[in-house]
C-alpha cells in the first residue's frame, strides 16, 4: 500500500507526536474505537492531513488535537508540540479521579453490595 505524499497513517502520527507510548498501542486504540478524526471512527491506516481534528480517548479523558504538521518518525516532546495544536479540556484533578473506587488498605474483599456500589460510581 503506497502512501500519498501529503498524508501519514493516523496510528503512526499519534505515536510520533507522543499521544501514545507505542505504535502498537496507537493502532489498538484505533481498532477499539478510541480515536476519531473529524468526528469519524478510524482504522489505524487512515490517512491524516494538516488541519484534521484528532480525538484520542484514554482512561476517562479525551485529548483533542488539530494536526499542524505531518511527521512519520518519533521526535522529542518540544518538536512534537510544534506538530499539533492542543485543544484538550483541562484534566480533572487526580484525587477526584482516584477517589471514585479506592478502598482502604486492609479493608478486605468488597461485599457484593459494595462491589455494585463501586461499579455504579464508576459508571458501569
PDB file of N, CA and C in Angstrom, residues 28-103:
ATOM      1  N   UNK A  28      -4.007  -0.174  18.422  1.00  0.00           N
ATOM      2  CA  UNK A  28      -5.040  -0.845  19.219  1.00  0.00           C
ATOM      3  C   UNK A  28      -6.138   0.148  19.615  1.00  0.00           C
ATOM      4  N   UNK A  29      -5.755   1.382  19.945  1.00  0.00           N
ATOM      5  CA  UNK A  29      -6.748   2.403  20.288  1.00  0.00           C
ATOM      6  C   UNK A  29      -7.637   2.709  19.081  1.00  0.00           C
ATOM      7  N   UNK A  30      -7.064   2.736  17.894  1.00  0.00           N
ATOM      8  CA  UNK A  30      -7.855   2.964  16.671  1.00  0.00           C
ATOM      9  C   UNK A  30      -8.845   1.820  16.466  1.00  0.00           C
ATOM     10  N   UNK A  31      -8.353   0.583  16.589  1.00  0.00           N
ATOM     11  CA  UNK A  31      -9.221  -0.576  16.378  1.00  0.00           C
ATOM     12  C   UNK A  31     -10.333  -0.643  17.413  1.00  0.00           C
ATOM     13  N   UNK A  32     -10.066  -0.174  18.643  1.00  0.00           N
ATOM     14  CA  UNK A  32     -11.066  -0.217  19.710  1.00  0.00           C
ATOM     15  C   UNK A  32     -12.073   0.926  19.618  1.00  0.00           C
ATOM     16  N   UNK A  33     -11.857   1.860  18.687  1.00  0.00           N
ATOM     17  CA  UNK A  33     -12.795   2.957  18.520  1.00  0.00           C
ATOM     18  C   UNK A  33     -12.508   4.148  19.415  1.00  0.00           C
ATOM     19  N   UNK A  34     -11.296   4.231  19.989  1.00  0.00           N
ATOM     20  CA  UNK A  34     -10.944   5.331  20.880  1.00  0.00           C
ATOM     21  C   UNK A  34     -10.353   6.529  20.135  1.00  0.00           C
ATOM     22  N   UNK A  35     -10.203   6.419  18.814  1.00  0.00           N
ATOM     23  CA  UNK A  35      -9.624   7.508  18.024  1.00  0.00           C
ATOM     24  C   UNK A  35     -10.651   7.950  16.986  1.00  0.00           C
ATOM     25  N   UNK A  36     -10.874   9.272  16.923  1.00  0.00           N
ATOM     26  CA  UNK A  36     -11.777   9.834  15.925  1.00  0.00           C
ATOM     27  C   UNK A  36     -11.048  10.940  15.174  1.00  0.00           C
ATOM     28  N   UNK A  37     -11.220  10.965  13.867  1.00  0.00           N
ATOM     29  CA  UNK A  37     -10.649  12.024  13.033  1.00  0.00           C
ATOM     30  C   UNK A  37     -11.823  12.751  12.387  1.00  0.00           C
ATOM     31  N   UNK A  38     -11.921  14.040  12.669  1.00  0.00           N
ATOM     32  CA  UNK A  38     -13.030  14.860  12.169  1.00  0.00           C
ATOM     33  C   UNK A  38     -14.383  14.238  12.513  1.00  0.00           C
ATOM     34  N   UNK A  39     -14.489  13.659  13.726  1.00  0.00           N
ATOM     35  CA  UNK A  39     -15.747  13.099  14.204  1.00  0.00           C
ATOM     36  C   UNK A  39     -16.028  11.671  13.788  1.00  0.00           C
ATOM     37  N   UNK A  40     -15.192  11.066  12.944  1.00  0.00           N
ATOM     38  CA  UNK A  40     -15.417   9.703  12.448  1.00  0.00           C
ATOM     39  C   UNK A  40     -14.445   8.727  13.098  1.00  0.00           C
ATOM     40  N   UNK A  41     -14.939   7.548  13.500  1.00  0.00           N
ATOM     41  CA  UNK A  41     -14.040   6.496  13.993  1.00  0.00           C
ATOM     42  C   UNK A  41     -13.158   6.050  12.839  1.00  0.00           C
ATOM     43  N   UNK A  42     -11.891   5.782  13.130  1.00  0.00           N
ATOM     44  CA  UNK A  42     -10.954   5.454  12.054  1.00  0.00           C
ATOM     45  C   UNK A  42     -10.211   4.155  12.338  1.00  0.00           C
ATOM     46  N   UNK A  43      -9.724   3.571  11.257  1.00  0.00           N
ATOM     47  CA  UNK A  43      -8.833   2.412  11.339  1.00  0.00           C
ATOM     48  C   UNK A  43      -7.402   2.928  11.425  1.00  0.00           C
ATOM     49  N   UNK A  44      -6.445   2.084  11.865  1.00  0.00           N
ATOM     50  CA  UNK A  44      -5.062   2.550  12.013  1.00  0.00           C
ATOM     51  C   UNK A  44      -4.435   3.095  10.737  1.00  0.00           C
ATOM     52  N   UNK A  45      -4.836   2.602   9.571  1.00  0.00           N
ATOM     53  CA  UNK A  45      -4.200   3.019   8.315  1.00  0.00           C
ATOM     54  C   UNK A  45      -4.839   4.266   7.706  1.00  0.00           C
ATOM     55  N   UNK A  46      -5.824   4.854   8.379  1.00  0.00           N
ATOM     56  CA  UNK A  46      -6.481   6.062   7.864  1.00  0.00           C
ATOM     57  C   UNK A  46      -5.446   7.164   7.633  1.00  0.00           C
ATOM     58  N   UNK A  47      -5.539   7.844   6.498  1.00  0.00           N
ATOM     59  CA  UNK A  47      -4.588   8.910   6.168  1.00  0.00           C
ATOM     60  C   UNK A  47      -4.978  10.205   6.875  1.00  0.00           C
ATOM     61  N   UNK A  48      -3.981  10.895   7.415  1.00  0.00           N
ATOM     62  CA  UNK A  48      -4.178  12.193   8.064  1.00  0.00           C
ATOM     63  C   UNK A  48      -3.652  13.294   7.161  1.00  0.00           C
ATOM     64  N   UNK A  49      -4.245  14.462   7.277  1.00  0.00           N
ATOM     65  CA  UNK A  49      -3.771  15.629   6.537  1.00  0.00           C
ATOM     66  C   UNK A  49      -3.724  16.816   7.493  1.00  0.00           C
ATOM     67  N   UNK A  50      -2.909  17.816   7.223  1.00  0.00           N
ATOM     68  CA  UNK A  50      -2.877  19.005   8.089  1.00  0.00           C
ATOM     69  C   UNK A  50      -4.263  19.636   8.180  1.00  0.00           C
ATOM     70  N   UNK A  51      -4.638  20.046   9.387  1.00  0.00           N
ATOM     71  CA  UNK A  51      -5.944  20.634   9.622  1.00  0.00           C
ATOM     72  C   UNK A  51      -6.972  19.664  10.166  1.00  0.00           C
ATOM     73  N   UNK A  52      -6.698  18.355  10.130  1.00  0.00           N
ATOM     74  CA  UNK A  52      -7.626  17.358  10.669  1.00  0.00           C
ATOM     75  C   UNK A  52      -7.678  17.453  12.193  1.00  0.00           C
ATOM     76  N   UNK A  53      -8.873  17.242  12.759  1.00  0.00           N
ATOM     77  CA  UNK A  53      -9.029  17.211  14.211  1.00  0.00           C
ATOM     78  C   UNK A  53      -8.990  15.754  14.664  1.00  0.00           C
ATOM     79  N   UNK A  54      -8.100  15.446  15.598  1.00  0.00           N
ATOM     80  CA  UNK A  54      -7.931  14.082  16.107  1.00  0.00           C
ATOM     81  C   UNK A  54      -8.346  14.069  17.572  1.00  0.00           C
ATOM     82  N   UNK A  55      -9.247  13.136  17.922  1.00  0.00           N
ATOM     83  CA  UNK A  55      -9.674  12.956  19.316  1.00  0.00           C
ATOM     84  C   UNK A  55      -9.233  11.575  19.774  1.00  0.00           C
ATOM     85  N   UNK A  56      -8.458  11.534  20.857  1.00  0.00           N
ATOM     86  CA  UNK A  56      -7.966  10.272  21.405  1.00  0.00           C
ATOM     87  C   UNK A  56      -8.496  10.143  22.826  1.00  0.00           C
ATOM     88  N   UNK A  57      -9.286   9.092  23.082  1.00  0.00           N
ATOM     89  CA  UNK A  57      -9.857   8.870  24.406  1.00  0.00           C
ATOM     90  C   UNK A  57      -8.946   7.938  25.199  1.00  0.00           C
ATOM     91  N   UNK A  58      -8.650   8.321  26.441  1.00  0.00           N
ATOM     92  CA  UNK A  58      -7.790   7.498  27.288  1.00  0.00           C
ATOM     93  C   UNK A  58      -8.214   7.636  28.743  1.00  0.00           C
ATOM     94  N   UNK A  59      -8.635   6.535  29.355  1.00  0.00           N
ATOM     95  CA  UNK A  59      -8.968   6.470  30.784  1.00  0.00           C
ATOM     96  C   UNK A  59      -9.883   7.592  31.247  1.00  0.00           C
ATOM     97  N   UNK A  60     -10.999   7.778  30.584  1.00  0.00           N
ATOM     98  CA  UNK A  60     -11.968   8.770  31.000  1.00  0.00           C
ATOM     99  C   UNK A  60     -11.613  10.204  30.653  1.00  0.00           C
ATOM    100  N   UNK A  61     -10.599  10.406  29.851  1.00  0.00           N
ATOM    101  CA  UNK A  61     -10.171  11.746  29.452  1.00  0.00           C
ATOM    102  C   UNK A  61      -9.985  11.744  27.946  1.00  0.00           C
ATOM    103  N   UNK A  62     -10.360  12.824  27.281  1.00  0.00           N
ATOM    104  CA  UNK A  62     -10.232  12.890  25.826  1.00  0.00           C
ATOM    105  C   UNK A  62      -9.263  13.990  25.419  1.00  0.00           C
ATOM    106  N   UNK A  63      -8.243  13.609  24.639  1.00  0.00           N
ATOM    107  CA  UNK A  63      -7.307  14.595  24.076  1.00  0.00           C
ATOM    108  C   UNK A  63      -7.870  15.048  22.741  1.00  0.00           C
ATOM    109  N   UNK A  64      -7.937  16.357  22.535  1.00  0.00           N
ATOM    110  CA  UNK A  64      -8.425  16.925  21.279  1.00  0.00           C
ATOM    111  C   UNK A  64      -7.284  17.739  20.686  1.00  0.00           C
ATOM    112  N   UNK A  65      -6.769  17.290  19.532  1.00  0.00           N
ATOM    113  CA  UNK A  65      -5.660  17.989  18.899  1.00  0.00           C
ATOM    114  C   UNK A  65      -5.967  18.219  17.424  1.00  0.00           C
ATOM    115  N   UNK A  66      -5.379  19.266  16.878  1.00  0.00           N
ATOM    116  CA  UNK A  66      -5.503  19.555  15.449  1.00  0.00           C
ATOM    117  C   UNK A  66      -4.126  19.349  14.834  1.00  0.00           C
ATOM    118  N   UNK A  67      -4.090  18.622  13.708  1.00  0.00           N
ATOM    119  CA  UNK A  67      -2.830  18.318  13.036  1.00  0.00           C
ATOM    120  C   UNK A  67      -2.289  19.600  12.409  1.00  0.00           C
ATOM    121  N   UNK A  68      -1.094  19.982  12.805  1.00  0.00           N
ATOM    122  CA  UNK A  68      -0.450  21.157  12.223  1.00  0.00           C
ATOM    123  C   UNK A  68       0.579  20.724  11.188  1.00  0.00           C
ATOM    124  N   UNK A  69       1.342  19.679  11.523  1.00  0.00           N
ATOM    125  CA  UNK A  69       2.411  19.213  10.641  1.00  0.00           C
ATOM    126  C   UNK A  69       2.439  17.693  10.667  1.00  0.00           C
ATOM    127  N   UNK A  70       2.690  17.078   9.524  1.00  0.00           N
ATOM    128  CA  UNK A  70       2.757  15.617   9.445  1.00  0.00           C
ATOM    129  C   UNK A  70       4.191  15.149   9.664  1.00  0.00           C
ATOM    130  N   UNK A  71       4.347  14.164  10.542  1.00  0.00           N
ATOM    131  CA  UNK A  71       5.666  13.554  10.750  1.00  0.00           C
ATOM    132  C   UNK A  71       5.487  12.048  10.785  1.00  0.00           C
ATOM    133  N   UNK A  72       6.520  11.324  10.394  1.00  0.00           N
ATOM    134  CA  UNK A  72       6.469   9.865  10.355  1.00  0.00           C
ATOM    135  C   UNK A  72       7.339   9.217  11.424  1.00  0.00           C
ATOM    136  N   UNK A  73       8.316   9.945  11.940  1.00  0.00           N
ATOM    137  CA  UNK A  73       9.245   9.390  12.935  1.00  0.00           C
ATOM    138  C   UNK A  73       8.974  10.024  14.287  1.00  0.00           C
ATOM    139  N   UNK A  74       9.203   9.271  15.352  1.00  0.00           N
ATOM    140  CA  UNK A  74       9.019   9.792  16.709  1.00  0.00           C
ATOM    141  C   UNK A  74      10.085  10.844  16.998  1.00  0.00           C
ATOM    142  N   UNK A  75       9.653  11.948  17.589  1.00  0.00           N
ATOM    143  CA  UNK A  75      10.558  13.071  17.841  1.00  0.00           C
ATOM    144  C   UNK A  75      10.458  13.479  19.307  1.00  0.00           C
ATOM    145  N   UNK A  76      11.319  14.389  19.709  1.00  0.00           N
ATOM    146  CA  UNK A  76      11.308  14.893  21.075  1.00  0.00           C
ATOM    147  C   UNK A  76      10.020  15.644  21.383  1.00  0.00           C
ATOM    148  N   UNK A  77       9.748  15.817  22.678  1.00  0.00           N
ATOM    149  CA  UNK A  77       8.493  16.439  23.101  1.00  0.00           C
ATOM    150  C   UNK A  77       8.349  17.874  22.598  1.00  0.00           C
ATOM    151  N   UNK A  78       9.445  18.625  22.558  1.00  0.00           N
ATOM    152  CA  UNK A  78       9.343  20.020  22.094  1.00  0.00           C
ATOM    153  C   UNK A  78       9.017  20.085  20.610  1.00  0.00           C
ATOM    154  N   UNK A  79       9.624  19.205  19.814  1.00  0.00           N
ATOM    155  CA  UNK A  79       9.336  19.164  18.375  1.00  0.00           C
ATOM    156  C   UNK A  79       7.918  18.639  18.145  1.00  0.00           C
ATOM    157  N   UNK A  80       7.507  17.643  18.938  1.00  0.00           N
ATOM    158  CA  UNK A  80       6.164  17.075  18.802  1.00  0.00           C
ATOM    159  C   UNK A  80       5.104  18.130  19.090  1.00  0.00           C
ATOM    160  N   UNK A  81       5.355  19.018  20.054  1.00  0.00           N
ATOM    161  CA  UNK A  81       4.389  20.065  20.397  1.00  0.00           C
ATOM    162  C   UNK A  81       4.168  21.030  19.234  1.00  0.00           C
ATOM    163  N   UNK A  82       5.164  21.180  18.367  1.00  0.00           N
ATOM    164  CA  UNK A  82       5.028  22.058  17.206  1.00  0.00           C
ATOM    165  C   UNK A  82       4.191  21.431  16.092  1.00  0.00           C
ATOM    166  N   UNK A  83       3.980  20.127  16.152  1.00  0.00           N
ATOM    167  CA  UNK A  83       3.269  19.415  15.093  1.00  0.00           C
ATOM    168  C   UNK A  83       1.757  19.344  15.336  1.00  0.00           C
ATOM    169  N   UNK A  84       1.294  19.871  16.474  1.00  0.00           N
ATOM    170  CA  UNK A  84      -0.127  19.804  16.772  1.00  0.00           C
ATOM    171  C   UNK A  84      -0.567  21.044  17.532  1.00  0.00           C
ATOM    172  N   UNK A  85      -1.859  21.288  17.505  1.00  0.00           N
ATOM    173  CA  UNK A  85      -2.476  22.343  18.306  1.00  0.00           C
ATOM    174  C   UNK A  85      -3.364  21.628  19.310  1.00  0.00           C
ATOM    175  N   UNK A  86      -3.055  21.760  20.604  1.00  0.00           N
ATOM    176  CA  UNK A  86      -3.778  21.031  21.646  1.00  0.00           C
ATOM    177  C   UNK A  86      -4.988  21.829  22.109  1.00  0.00           C
ATOM    178  N   UNK A  87      -6.179  21.327  21.792  1.00  0.00           N
ATOM    179  CA  UNK A  87      -7.438  21.961  22.202  1.00  0.00           C
ATOM    180  C   UNK A  87      -8.131  21.153  23.289  1.00  0.00           C
ATOM    181  N   UNK A  88      -7.387  20.319  24.012  1.00  0.00           N
ATOM    182  CA  UNK A  88      -7.969  19.437  25.021  1.00  0.00           C
ATOM    183  C   UNK A  88      -8.491  20.230  26.205  1.00  0.00           C
ATOM    184  N   UNK A  89      -9.619  19.778  26.778  1.00  0.00           N
ATOM    185  CA  UNK A  89     -10.079  20.410  28.016  1.00  0.00           C
ATOM    186  C   UNK A  89      -9.096  20.069  29.136  1.00  0.00           C
ATOM    187  N   UNK A  90      -9.061  20.864  30.205  1.00  0.00           N
ATOM    188  CA  UNK A  90      -8.125  20.554  31.292  1.00  0.00           C
ATOM    189  C   UNK A  90      -8.462  19.210  31.933  1.00  0.00           C
ATOM    190  N   UNK A  91      -7.423  18.505  32.350  1.00  0.00           N
ATOM    191  CA  UNK A  91      -7.620  17.210  33.012  1.00  0.00           C
ATOM    192  C   UNK A  91      -8.285  17.410  34.364  1.00  0.00           C
ATOM    193  N   UNK A  92      -9.165  16.471  34.775  1.00  0.00           N
ATOM    194  CA  UNK A  92      -9.732  16.573  36.115  1.00  0.00           C
ATOM    195  C   UNK A  92      -8.637  16.326  37.148  1.00  0.00           C
ATOM    196  N   UNK A  93      -8.763  16.906  38.343  1.00  0.00           N
ATOM    197  CA  UNK A  93      -7.739  16.673  39.362  1.00  0.00           C
ATOM    198  C   UNK A  93      -7.581  15.178  39.650  1.00  0.00           C
ATOM    199  N   UNK A  94      -6.362  14.749  39.869  1.00  0.00           N
ATOM    200  CA  UNK A  94      -6.061  13.334  40.038  1.00  0.00           C
ATOM    201  C   UNK A  94      -6.790  12.721  41.224  1.00  0.00           C
ATOM    202  N   UNK A  95      -6.896  13.449  42.355  1.00  0.00           N
ATOM    203  CA  UNK A  95      -7.543  12.877  43.536  1.00  0.00           C
ATOM    204  C   UNK A  95      -9.036  12.666  43.321  1.00  0.00           C
ATOM    205  N   UNK A  96      -9.668  13.467  42.468  1.00  0.00           N
ATOM    206  CA  UNK A  96     -11.084  13.269  42.177  1.00  0.00           C
ATOM    207  C   UNK A  96     -11.277  11.979  41.387  1.00  0.00           C
ATOM    208  N   UNK A  97     -10.396  11.716  40.444  1.00  0.00           N
ATOM    209  CA  UNK A  97     -10.496  10.514  39.621  1.00  0.00           C
ATOM    210  C   UNK A  97     -10.243   9.277  40.465  1.00  0.00           C
ATOM    211  N   UNK A  98      -9.216   9.304  41.303  1.00  0.00           N
ATOM    212  CA  UNK A  98      -8.826   8.126  42.076  1.00  0.00           C
ATOM    213  C   UNK A  98      -9.809   7.826  43.193  1.00  0.00           C
ATOM    214  N   UNK A  99     -10.505   8.821  43.739  1.00  0.00           N
ATOM    215  CA  UNK A  99     -11.365   8.619  44.893  1.00  0.00           C
ATOM    216  C   UNK A  99     -12.615   7.807  44.571  1.00  0.00           C
ATOM    217  N   UNK A 100     -12.955   7.656  43.311  1.00  0.00           N
ATOM    218  CA  UNK A 100     -14.215   7.019  42.942  1.00  0.00           C
ATOM    219  C   UNK A 100     -14.196   5.501  43.049  1.00  0.00           C
ATOM    220  N   UNK A 101     -13.158   4.891  43.523  1.00  0.00           N
ATOM    221  CA  UNK A 101     -13.188   3.440  43.593  1.00  0.00           C
ATOM    222  C   UNK A 101     -12.099   2.848  44.449  1.00  0.00           C
ATOM    223  N   UNK A 102     -11.505   3.628  45.318  1.00  0.00           N
ATOM    224  CA  UNK A 102     -10.426   3.112  46.145  1.00  0.00           C
ATOM    225  C   UNK A 102     -10.978   2.657  47.484  1.00  0.00           C
ATOM    226  N   UNK A 103     -10.425   1.567  47.965  1.00  0.00           N
ATOM    227  CA  UNK A 103     -10.802   1.054  49.278  1.00  0.00           C
ATOM    228  C   UNK A 103      -9.633   1.251  50.228  1.00  0.00           C
TER     229      UNK A 103
END
